[in-house]
Tab-separated table of C-alpha atoms in Angstrom:
chain	number	residue	atom	x	y	z
U	1	MET	CA	-4.132	-1.683	35.926
U	2	HIS	CA	-5.571	-4.921	33.990
U	3	GLY	CA	-8.658	-4.986	35.761
U	4	PHE	CA	-12.155	-3.925	34.915
U	5	ASN	CA	-14.156	-1.801	37.117
U	6	ASP	CA	-16.766	0.872	36.802
U	7	GLU	CA	-14.180	3.606	35.776
U	8	THR	CA	-12.844	0.807	33.002
U	9	LYS	CA	-16.351	0.556	31.807
U	10	ARG	CA	-17.049	4.333	31.496
U	11	LEU	CA	-13.600	4.863	29.664
U	12	GLY	CA	-14.946	1.548	27.150
U	13	GLU	CA	-18.157	3.510	26.622
U	14	SER	CA	-16.114	6.817	25.706
U	15	ILE	CA	-13.915	5.143	23.313
U	16	LEU	CA	-16.441	3.543	21.749
U	17	ARG	CA	-18.452	6.709	21.489
U	18	TYR	CA	-15.066	8.565	20.222
U	19	ALA	CA	-15.142	5.815	17.357
U	20	ALA	CA	-18.613	5.843	16.484
U	21	GLU	CA	-18.766	9.729	15.885
U	22	ARG	CA	-15.434	9.533	14.189
U	23	LEU	CA	-16.828	6.728	11.977
U	24	ALA	CA	-20.260	8.814	11.175
U	25	LEU	CA	-18.269	11.952	9.868
U	26	ASP	CA	-19.092	13.303	6.408
U	27	PRO	CA	-17.177	14.603	5.566
U	28	VAL	CA	-14.549	13.882	7.542
U	29	PRO	CA	-12.245	16.921	8.962
U	30	LEU	CA	-8.884	17.614	7.033
U	31	ASP	CA	-6.798	19.010	9.697
U	32	SER	CA	-3.307	19.675	9.972
U	33	PRO	CA	-0.110	19.156	11.297
U	34	ARG	CA	1.696	21.158	14.467
U	35	THR	CA	4.632	22.224	15.466
U	36	PRO	CA	6.683	20.160	18.195
U	37	ALA	CA	6.084	23.286	20.336
U	38	GLU	CA	2.807	23.758	20.118
U	39	LEU	CA	2.262	20.092	21.023
U	40	ASP	CA	4.809	20.520	23.778
U	41	ALA	CA	2.600	23.159	25.242
U	42	VAL	CA	-0.693	21.055	25.528
U	43	ALA	CA	1.045	17.491	26.094
U	44	GLY	CA	4.351	17.680	26.985
U	45	GLY	CA	3.902	16.303	30.494
U	46	ALA	CA	1.290	13.561	29.402
U	47	ILE	CA	3.390	10.602	30.570
U	48	SER	CA	3.635	10.897	34.394
U	49	ALA	CA	4.362	8.696	37.482
U	50	LYS	CA	0.808	8.347	38.651
U	51	GLY	CA	-1.022	8.892	35.295
U	52	ILE	CA	-3.836	11.147	34.483
U	53	GLY	CA	-6.591	8.208	33.930
U	54	GLY	CA	-8.643	7.046	31.310
U	55	GLN	CA	-10.942	10.146	30.527
U	56	SER	CA	-8.511	12.653	30.813
U	57	ALA	CA	-5.859	10.695	28.503
U	58	LEU	CA	-8.751	10.399	25.994
U	59	GLU	CA	-9.661	13.962	25.914
U	60	LEU	CA	-6.113	14.941	25.220
U	61	PHE	CA	-5.898	12.971	22.432
U	62	GLU	CA	-9.576	13.745	20.927
U	63	ASP	CA	-9.065	17.713	21.763
U	64	GLU	CA	-5.214	17.902	20.813
U	65	LEU	CA	-3.520	15.278	19.237
U	66	ALA	CA	-5.981	13.742	16.721
U	67	LEU	CA	-6.409	17.334	15.678
U	68	ALA	CA	-2.776	17.504	14.655
U	69	CYS	CA	-3.017	14.372	12.049
U	70	LEU	CA	-4.209	14.748	8.575
U	71	SER	CA	-7.044	12.731	7.860
U	72	THR	CA	-6.093	10.192	5.191
U	73	ASP	CA	-9.539	9.055	4.496
U	74	HIS	CA	-10.658	13.171	3.471
U	75	PRO	CA	-11.701	13.414	-0.279
U	76	ARG	CA	-9.494	15.847	-1.182
U	77	TYR	CA	-6.601	14.150	0.645
U	78	LEU	CA	-4.871	13.232	-3.059
U	79	SER	CA	-0.982	13.123	-1.872
U	80	PHE	CA	0.787	9.973	-1.630
U	81	ILE	CA	-1.121	7.345	-1.612
U	82	PRO	CA	-4.508	7.573	0.855
U	83	CYS	CA	-5.840	5.612	2.828
U	84	ALA	CA	-10.055	5.251	2.750
U	85	PRO	CA	-10.865	1.792	4.639
U	86	THR	CA	-14.591	0.980	4.248
U	87	ARG	CA	-16.931	1.945	7.499
U	88	GLU	CA	-16.851	-2.045	8.222
U	89	ALA	CA	-12.856	-2.525	7.751
U	90	ALA	CA	-12.484	0.331	10.289
U	91	MET	CA	-15.070	-1.116	12.545
U	92	PHE	CA	-13.759	-4.512	12.765
U	93	ASP	CA	-10.018	-3.074	13.565
U	94	LEU	CA	-11.481	-2.603	16.845
U	95	VAL	CA	-12.590	-5.837	17.531
U	96	VAL	CA	-8.887	-7.239	16.158
U	97	GLY	CA	-7.351	-5.088	18.863
U	98	ALA	CA	-9.767	-5.808	21.837
U	99	SER	CA	-9.558	-9.546	20.683
U	100	SER	CA	-5.964	-10.365	21.650
U	101	ILE	CA	-5.358	-12.455	18.952
U	102	TYR	CA	-1.852	-13.727	17.805
U	103	GLY	CA	-2.162	-14.039	14.369
U	104	GLY	CA	1.210	-15.856	13.437
U	105	SER	CA	0.744	-19.339	13.661
U	106	TRP	CA	-2.341	-21.836	13.141
U	107	LEU	CA	-1.981	-23.285	16.661
U	108	GLU	CA	-2.660	-19.981	18.386
U	109	GLY	CA	-4.913	-18.225	15.710
U	110	ALA	CA	-6.595	-20.548	13.366
U	111	GLY	CA	-9.797	-18.956	12.977
U	112	ALA	CA	-8.254	-15.537	12.200
U	113	VAL	CA	-5.424	-17.353	9.856
U	114	TYR	CA	-8.234	-19.217	8.194
U	115	ALA	CA	-9.912	-15.968	7.393
U	116	GLU	CA	-6.999	-14.012	6.131
U	117	ASN	CA	-6.174	-16.748	3.909
U	118	GLN	CA	-9.807	-16.731	2.168
U	119	ALA	CA	-9.166	-12.932	1.543
U	120	LEU	CA	-5.568	-13.822	-0.092
U	121	ARG	CA	-7.215	-16.654	-1.783
U	122	TRP	CA	-9.910	-13.838	-3.392
U	123	ILE	CA	-6.632	-11.536	-4.850
U	124	ALA	CA	-4.605	-14.653	-5.974
U	125	ASN	CA	-7.589	-15.638	-7.912
U	126	LEU	CA	-7.952	-12.096	-9.097
U	127	ALA	CA	-4.069	-12.092	-10.238
U	128	GLY	CA	-4.458	-15.529	-12.036
U	129	LEU	CA	-2.159	-17.066	-9.800
U	130	PRO	CA	-2.594	-21.336	-9.170
U	131	GLU	CA	-4.607	-23.099	-6.182
U	132	SER	CA	-1.066	-23.834	-4.574
U	133	ALA	CA	-0.425	-19.989	-4.201
U	134	GLY	CA	-0.298	-18.340	-0.441
U	135	GLY	CA	1.446	-16.439	1.720
U	136	GLY	CA	0.305	-13.869	4.297
U	137	PHE	CA	-0.166	-10.374	5.465
U	138	VAL	CA	2.588	-8.105	6.189
U	139	GLN	CA	3.190	-4.606	7.349
U	140	GLY	CA	3.339	-2.778	4.375
U	141	GLY	CA	5.079	-3.195	0.700
U	142	THR	CA	8.399	-2.659	2.174
U	143	ILE	CA	8.330	-5.624	4.113
U	144	GLY	CA	6.372	-7.363	1.168
U	145	ASN	CA	9.250	-6.457	-1.288
U	146	LEU	CA	12.043	-7.307	1.099
U	147	SER	CA	10.371	-10.742	2.376
U	148	ALA	CA	10.046	-11.812	-1.398
U	149	LEU	CA	13.634	-10.878	-2.426
U	150	VAL	CA	14.851	-12.997	0.408
U	151	THR	CA	12.807	-15.923	-0.680
U	152	ALA	CA	14.137	-15.168	-4.550
U	153	ARG	CA	17.596	-15.231	-3.116
U	154	GLU	CA	17.384	-18.204	-1.012
U	155	THR	CA	15.667	-20.111	-3.526
U	156	VAL	CA	18.409	-19.787	-6.133
U	157	ARG	CA	21.120	-20.271	-3.766
U	158	ALA	CA	19.905	-23.600	-2.662
U	159	ARG	CA	18.737	-24.911	-6.212
U	160	THR	CA	22.048	-24.185	-7.949
U	161	GLY	CA	24.815	-23.354	-4.987
U	162	ALA	CA	25.384	-19.981	-6.557
U	163	ARG	CA	25.516	-16.970	-5.173
U	164	PRO	CA	24.000	-14.121	-7.419
U	165	PHE	CA	24.005	-10.635	-5.904
U	166	ARG	CA	21.847	-8.660	-8.009
U	167	VAL	CA	18.468	-7.435	-8.887
U	168	ALA	CA	16.918	-5.823	-11.777
U	169	SER	CA	14.430	-3.124	-11.885
U	170	THR	CA	13.483	0.249	-13.415
U	171	PRO	CA	14.136	3.882	-11.888
U	172	GLY	CA	10.668	3.673	-11.426
U	173	SER	CA	10.457	0.950	-9.121
U	174	HIS	CA	9.248	1.770	-5.278
U	175	SER	CA	11.830	3.071	-3.137
U	176	SER	CA	11.596	0.176	-1.040
U	177	ILE	CA	13.274	-1.924	-3.870
U	178	ALA	CA	16.295	-0.028	-3.265
U	179	SER	CA	15.785	-0.015	0.800
U	180	ALA	CA	15.487	-3.685	0.328
U	181	CYS	CA	18.589	-4.230	-1.338
U	182	GLN	CA	20.630	-2.153	0.635
U	183	VAL	CA	19.490	-4.201	3.611
U	184	MET	CA	20.516	-7.327	1.633
U	185	ASP	CA	23.737	-6.172	0.642
U	186	THR	CA	23.077	-6.912	-2.449
U	187	GLU	CA	23.225	-4.497	-6.055
U	188	LEU	CA	20.593	-3.023	-7.880
U	189	VAL	CA	20.621	-2.704	-11.422
U	190	GLY	CA	18.178	-0.213	-13.367
U	191	VAL	CA	17.339	-0.983	-16.623
U	192	PRO	CA	16.438	1.541	-18.942
U	193	VAL	CA	12.828	2.745	-19.962
U	194	GLY	CA	11.091	4.497	-23.357
U	195	ASP	CA	9.083	7.099	-23.184
U	196	ASP	CA	6.138	4.898	-21.933
U	197	LEU	CA	8.281	4.333	-18.729
U	198	ARG	CA	7.478	0.672	-18.874
U	199	LEU	CA	10.048	-2.036	-18.162
U	200	THR	CA	9.690	-4.412	-21.165
U	201	GLY	CA	11.390	-7.817	-21.814
U	202	ALA	CA	13.452	-6.617	-24.651
U	203	ALA	CA	15.091	-3.966	-22.564
U	204	LEU	CA	15.724	-6.796	-19.510
U	205	ARG	CA	17.263	-9.263	-21.667
U	206	GLN	CA	19.652	-6.648	-23.020
U	207	VAL	CA	20.773	-5.715	-19.545
U	208	LEU	CA	21.101	-9.479	-18.432
U	209	LEU	CA	23.213	-10.053	-21.002
U	210	ASP	CA	25.293	-7.303	-20.655
U	211	GLU	CA	26.117	-7.954	-17.017
U	212	GLY	CA	25.619	-11.579	-16.701
U	213	PRO	CA	22.196	-13.108	-16.075
U	214	GLU	CA	24.069	-15.835	-13.444
U	215	SER	CA	24.596	-12.599	-11.498
U	216	PHE	CA	20.779	-11.910	-10.760
U	217	PHE	CA	18.401	-13.796	-8.828
U	218	ALA	CA	15.276	-11.721	-9.188
U	219	VAL	CA	13.443	-9.103	-11.616
U	220	VAL	CA	11.214	-6.832	-10.092
U	221	ALA	CA	8.272	-5.614	-12.122
U	222	THR	CA	5.682	-2.857	-11.042
U	223	ALA	CA	1.864	-2.910	-11.450
U	224	GLY	CA	1.161	0.563	-10.916
U	225	THR	CA	4.147	2.628	-9.876
U	226	THR	CA	3.662	5.117	-7.204
U	227	ASN	CA	4.390	8.357	-8.884
U	228	LEU	CA	2.892	8.068	-12.520
U	229	GLY	CA	0.791	4.868	-12.296
U	230	VAL	CA	2.588	3.130	-14.848
U	231	ILE	CA	2.066	-0.628	-15.425
U	232	ASP	CA	5.471	-2.379	-16.705
U	233	ASP	CA	4.851	-5.014	-19.282
U	234	LEU	CA	4.389	-7.978	-17.353
U	235	GLU	CA	4.021	-10.575	-20.186
U	236	SER	CA	7.242	-9.666	-21.927
U	237	VAL	CA	9.250	-9.360	-18.441
U	238	ALA	CA	7.710	-12.776	-17.271
U	239	ALA	CA	8.919	-14.541	-20.539
U	240	VAL	CA	12.413	-13.001	-20.170
U	241	CYS	CA	12.806	-14.308	-16.469
U	242	GLU	CA	11.622	-17.781	-17.450
U	243	GLU	CA	14.065	-17.694	-20.284
U	244	PHE	CA	16.829	-17.058	-18.084
U	245	GLY	CA	15.614	-18.720	-14.878
U	246	ILE	CA	15.304	-15.859	-12.678
U	247	TRP	CA	12.773	-15.054	-9.974
U	248	PHE	CA	9.800	-12.849	-11.431
U	249	HIS	CA	8.267	-10.311	-8.362
U	250	VAL	CA	5.684	-8.159	-9.439
U	251	ASP	CA	5.156	-5.162	-6.766
U	252	GLY	CA	1.351	-4.288	-7.002
U	253	ALA	CA	1.156	-2.280	-3.910
U	254	TYR	CA	-0.461	0.667	-5.127
U	255	GLY	CA	-1.741	-0.771	-8.606
U	256	GLY	CA	-2.846	-4.528	-7.804
U	257	ALA	CA	-5.769	-3.594	-6.759
U	258	GLY	CA	-6.765	-2.999	-10.362
U	259	LEU	CA	-6.962	-6.499	-11.261
U	260	ALA	CA	-10.332	-6.267	-9.600
U	261	ALA	CA	-11.672	-3.773	-12.459
U	262	PRO	CA	-12.451	-5.288	-15.524
U	263	SER	CA	-11.993	-1.936	-17.509
U	264	ILE	CA	-8.225	-2.487	-16.908
U	265	ARG	CA	-7.516	-5.686	-16.271
U	266	ALA	CA	-5.845	-6.562	-19.643
U	267	ASN	CA	-3.233	-4.590	-18.475
U	268	TYR	CA	-1.841	-6.953	-16.063
U	269	ALA	CA	-1.177	-9.388	-18.585
U	270	GLY	CA	1.492	-11.692	-17.433
U	271	VAL	CA	1.141	-10.674	-13.649
U	272	GLU	CA	-0.132	-14.901	-13.711
U	273	ARG	CA	3.347	-16.036	-14.525
U	274	ALA	CA	5.102	-14.170	-10.801
U	275	ASP	CA	6.840	-16.020	-8.666
U	276	SER	CA	5.883	-13.524	-6.141
U	277	PHE	CA	3.337	-10.408	-5.748
U	278	ILE	CA	2.236	-8.224	-3.203
U	279	VAL	CA	-0.874	-5.719	-2.869
U	280	ASP	CA	-1.332	-3.199	-0.280
U	281	PRO	CA	-5.235	-3.428	0.751
U	282	HIS	CA	-4.478	-0.382	2.798
U	283	LYS	CA	-4.315	1.522	-0.533
U	284	TRP	CA	-6.756	0.936	-3.125
U	285	LEU	CA	-8.861	-2.055	-1.573
U	286	PHE	CA	-10.141	0.194	1.204
U	287	ALA	CA	-8.495	-1.367	4.403
U	288	PRO	CA	-6.936	0.251	7.187
U	289	PHE	CA	-3.256	0.915	8.077
U	290	ASP	CA	-1.095	-1.127	7.631
U	291	CYS	CA	-1.794	-4.342	5.607
U	292	CYS	CA	0.213	-5.578	2.823
U	293	ALA	CA	-1.005	-8.904	0.939
U	294	LEU	CA	2.365	-10.909	0.349
U	295	LEU	CA	1.667	-13.876	-2.425
U	296	TYR	CA	4.144	-16.543	-3.595
U	297	ARG	CA	3.030	-19.008	-6.738
U	298	ASP	CA	5.316	-22.081	-4.498
U	299	PRO	CA	4.673	-20.939	-0.655
U	300	PRO	CA	7.139	-23.886	0.382
U	301	LEU	CA	10.062	-21.955	-0.947
U	302	ALA	CA	9.082	-18.844	1.542
U	303	ARG	CA	8.521	-20.846	3.893
U	304	ALA	CA	12.413	-22.444	3.716
U	305	ALA	CA	13.407	-18.869	3.507
U	306	HIS	CA	11.940	-17.529	6.559
U	307	THR	CA	10.859	-19.827	9.079
U	308	GLN	CA	12.614	-19.126	12.486
U	309	HIS	CA	13.964	-22.070	14.235
U	310	ALA	CA	14.211	-22.117	18.269
U	311	SER	CA	13.653	-25.048	20.592
U	312	TYR	CA	10.179	-23.243	21.815
U	313	LEU	CA	9.218	-22.783	18.156
U	314	ASP	CA	9.367	-26.352	17.784
U	315	VAL	CA	5.926	-27.328	18.503
U	316	LEU	CA	4.848	-24.787	15.705
U	317	THR	CA	7.738	-25.481	12.995
U	318	GLU	CA	7.878	-29.386	13.291
U	319	LYS	CA	3.994	-29.230	12.405
U	320	PRO	CA	2.732	-28.508	8.750
U	321	ASP	CA	0.092	-26.014	9.952
U	322	TRP	CA	-0.008	-22.921	8.247
U	323	ASN	CA	1.724	-20.379	9.892
U	324	PRO	CA	1.869	-16.766	8.584
U	325	THR	CA	4.850	-15.966	9.889
U	326	ASP	CA	6.671	-18.623	7.791
U	327	TYR	CA	6.317	-16.711	4.954
U	328	SER	CA	7.910	-13.016	5.586
U	329	ILE	CA	10.409	-11.157	7.831
U	330	GLY	CA	9.499	-11.170	11.323
U	331	LEU	CA	7.471	-13.456	14.211
U	332	THR	CA	5.172	-11.572	16.279
U	333	ARG	CA	2.378	-10.649	14.209
U	334	ARG	CA	-1.438	-9.150	14.460
U	335	ALA	CA	-4.029	-10.131	12.249
U	336	ARG	CA	-4.025	-7.617	10.054
U	337	GLY	CA	-5.573	-8.920	7.456
U	338	LEU	CA	-8.955	-9.357	9.493
U	339	PRO	CA	-10.472	-6.078	8.601
U	340	PHE	CA	-9.992	-6.276	5.159
U	341	TRP	CA	-11.458	-10.106	5.409
U	342	PHE	CA	-14.453	-8.650	7.299
U	343	SER	CA	-15.118	-6.018	4.801
U	344	LEU	CA	-14.995	-8.514	1.750
U	345	VAL	CA	-17.469	-10.905	3.448
U	346	ALA	CA	-19.811	-7.876	4.721
U	347	ASN	CA	-19.683	-5.958	1.017
U	348	GLY	CA	-19.358	-8.607	-1.422
U	349	THR	CA	-16.943	-8.204	-3.906
U	350	ASP	CA	-19.032	-6.576	-6.651
U	351	ALA	CA	-18.828	-3.474	-4.290
U	352	TYR	CA	-14.861	-3.686	-4.770
U	353	THR	CA	-15.049	-3.616	-8.418
U	354	GLU	CA	-17.743	-0.869	-8.455
U	355	ALA	CA	-15.447	1.446	-5.663
U	356	ILE	CA	-12.286	0.790	-8.054
U	357	GLU	CA	-14.278	1.684	-11.120
U	358	GLY	CA	-15.700	4.873	-9.799
U	359	THR	CA	-12.433	6.252	-8.924
U	360	LEU	CA	-11.026	4.997	-12.304
U	361	ARG	CA	-13.598	7.167	-13.814
U	362	VAL	CA	-12.669	10.232	-11.673
U	363	ALA	CA	-9.367	9.994	-12.633
U	364	ARG	CA	-10.200	9.884	-16.160
U	365	PHE	CA	-12.257	13.160	-15.449
U	366	ALA	CA	-9.440	14.661	-13.667
U	367	GLU	CA	-6.955	14.011	-16.679
U	368	ASP	CA	-9.517	15.392	-19.046
U	369	GLU	CA	-10.066	18.653	-16.745
U	370	VAL	CA	-6.397	19.282	-16.876
U	371	SER	CA	-6.387	18.791	-20.588
U	372	ARG	CA	-8.924	21.103	-21.478
U	373	ARG	CA	-7.541	23.991	-19.066
U	374	ASP	CA	-5.156	26.256	-21.007
U	375	TYR	CA	-2.837	26.841	-17.824
U	376	LEU	CA	-2.299	23.135	-17.148
U	377	GLU	CA	-0.635	20.137	-18.794
U	378	VAL	CA	-0.648	16.532	-18.562
U	379	VAL	CA	2.637	14.988	-18.204
U	380	HIS	CA	1.946	11.598	-18.936
U	381	HIS	CA	-1.192	9.817	-19.563
U	382	SER	CA	-1.487	7.386	-16.001
U	383	ASP	CA	-2.652	3.489	-16.327
U	384	LEU	CA	-4.319	4.034	-13.115
U	385	THR	CA	-5.663	6.594	-10.792
U	386	VAL	CA	-2.368	8.760	-10.602
U	387	VAL	CA	-2.653	11.928	-12.948
U	388	VAL	CA	0.868	14.085	-13.051
U	389	PHE	CA	0.506	17.267	-14.686
U	390	ARG	CA	2.186	20.834	-14.742
U	391	ARG	CA	0.913	24.443	-14.030
U	392	LEU	CA	2.694	25.979	-16.931
U	393	GLY	CA	4.532	28.720	-15.818
U	394	TRP	CA	5.149	27.604	-12.287
U	395	GLY	CA	8.557	26.636	-10.323
U	396	PRO	CA	8.958	24.630	-7.383
U	397	ARG	CA	8.320	27.592	-4.848
U	398	ASP	CA	5.062	27.992	-6.734
U	399	TYR	CA	3.692	24.755	-6.205
U	400	GLN	CA	4.709	24.484	-2.791
U	401	GLN	CA	2.956	27.854	-1.813
U	402	TRP	CA	-0.387	26.936	-3.526
U	403	SER	CA	0.011	23.705	-1.458
U	404	ASP	CA	0.452	25.129	1.580
U	405	ARG	CA	-2.258	27.624	0.891
U	406	LEU	CA	-4.674	24.681	0.113
U	407	LEU	CA	-3.990	22.726	3.279
U	408	GLU	CA	-4.588	26.289	5.145
U	409	ARG	CA	-7.743	26.695	3.830
U	410	GLN	CA	-8.861	23.172	4.569
U	411	GLU	CA	-9.476	22.529	0.932
U	412	GLY	CA	-7.582	19.859	0.028
U	413	PHE	CA	-3.829	18.259	0.484
U	414	VAL	CA	-1.899	18.054	-2.696
U	415	VAL	CA	1.916	18.052	-2.097
U	416	PRO	CA	4.240	18.547	-4.773
U	417	THR	CA	6.210	15.718	-6.814
U	418	SER	CA	8.949	15.583	-9.515
U	419	HIS	CA	9.821	13.791	-12.256
U	420	ALA	CA	12.696	14.115	-14.741
U	421	GLY	CA	14.256	17.032	-12.395
U	422	GLU	CA	10.541	18.819	-12.686
U	423	THR	CA	8.322	20.042	-9.882
U	424	LEU	CA	5.060	19.134	-10.702
U	425	ALA	CA	1.506	18.569	-9.131
U	426	ARG	CA	-0.101	15.000	-8.718
U	427	PHE	CA	-2.881	13.505	-7.571
U	428	ALA	CA	-3.502	10.219	-6.270
U	429	ILE	CA	-7.397	9.141	-6.486
U	430	VAL	CA	-7.912	5.716	-4.522
U	431	ASN	CA	-11.108	7.105	-2.257
U	432	PRO	CA	-14.579	6.499	-3.693
U	433	ARG	CA	-15.890	9.324	-2.021
U	434	THR	CA	-13.427	11.810	-4.069
U	435	THR	CA	-15.910	13.229	-6.729
U	436	THR	CA	-15.427	15.324	-10.036
U	437	ASP	CA	-16.142	17.998	-8.284
U	438	ASP	CA	-13.315	17.817	-5.626
U	439	ILE	CA	-11.112	17.800	-8.827
U	440	VAL	CA	-12.577	21.259	-10.169
U	441	VAL	CA	-12.189	22.924	-6.990
U	442	ILE	CA	-8.632	22.040	-6.967
U	443	LEU	CA	-7.865	22.892	-10.413
U	444	ASP	CA	-9.773	26.021	-9.908
U	445	SER	CA	-7.363	27.012	-7.431
U	446	MET	CA	-4.171	26.861	-9.645
U	447	ALA	CA	-6.096	29.381	-12.040
């Protein structure tokens, strides 16, 4: 099973052929899900005692299972937050998988860790974080946010001996914040927002004074909410956190990539004051799943909170080496930042700025196009590339039927969302291959 022979060679050639053909598709097929019964009919007995051979297994995936997976890099995949990796990043993911690299320690993966740290430094520079800043790449924003909050709590406990048990955030913060608080047995306290839906320093200060600032160990601000694309008032929130000595975490999982766009960079004022910050390159920085950049202003604090100790790990933990597993939840890790690094090196950072600015232009077009149609209405002006709007006269069933028909016709994938109890339509535009024509086609389908 672990040998290499002529059959293995042919299988390798077939897999490379499949990968090359998939990467060359333009446009990619949208495809659609299938029911469990439909998949059972073609793949129910796939795992067997003797196996069916690599070629047959590849054919099963290529001809059946792959067709039951939506292509998140399709230009009209506008739901959730799409993933549209560059060809270079996607290609290099093959190299990472083939190279059998353990990316958790400097001892075992120095070259990979060095490269990942270069990519992290680029992000840290965009955010204006100090040269001392650092961290690692984790699976996604959920683990990034959880790891940052664990660090925040452990830091406060070590400094003060107190045991604060609260985190402050807004209703618009990502669901992973509530999940992290549940895992940590911590209370999440909501901060009310005004019509602009932003967390502000004034509102935060009032909540802290009402609840007792000593009971809080972290405040989470969002640099681009997932549902509506709102960037909190980071500057004023940072000032209040410094006033009360509370950890300031910025969740930029989706919107943090906008730091690379000069046209909106000013909206992030205050992010440079963050104690921790995340951004997901697999969202708007064109890396493949799964890749979240987690950065700390003072990395030794994260190392103190996360380093795992065991006799067999002493050779790692008793050295000052940069081990990515010391900065987050988890020990075993692949070098998930390498495809992002490779694409940055291959394409140059100017290309990233141009691509992000391009998606911003398409999003502005979409908002203008919605506004000029008498049957549509913008719900909230977005700071970024999420556009949420209503179709006048429609209810939840209408939105769902419209969404289902779009996918059935392979014209697009746009699922409904909701805000303030109302079902709405939502575009998430992070794919540089999404055009204004794509927007027009989808809006026309709602007429």
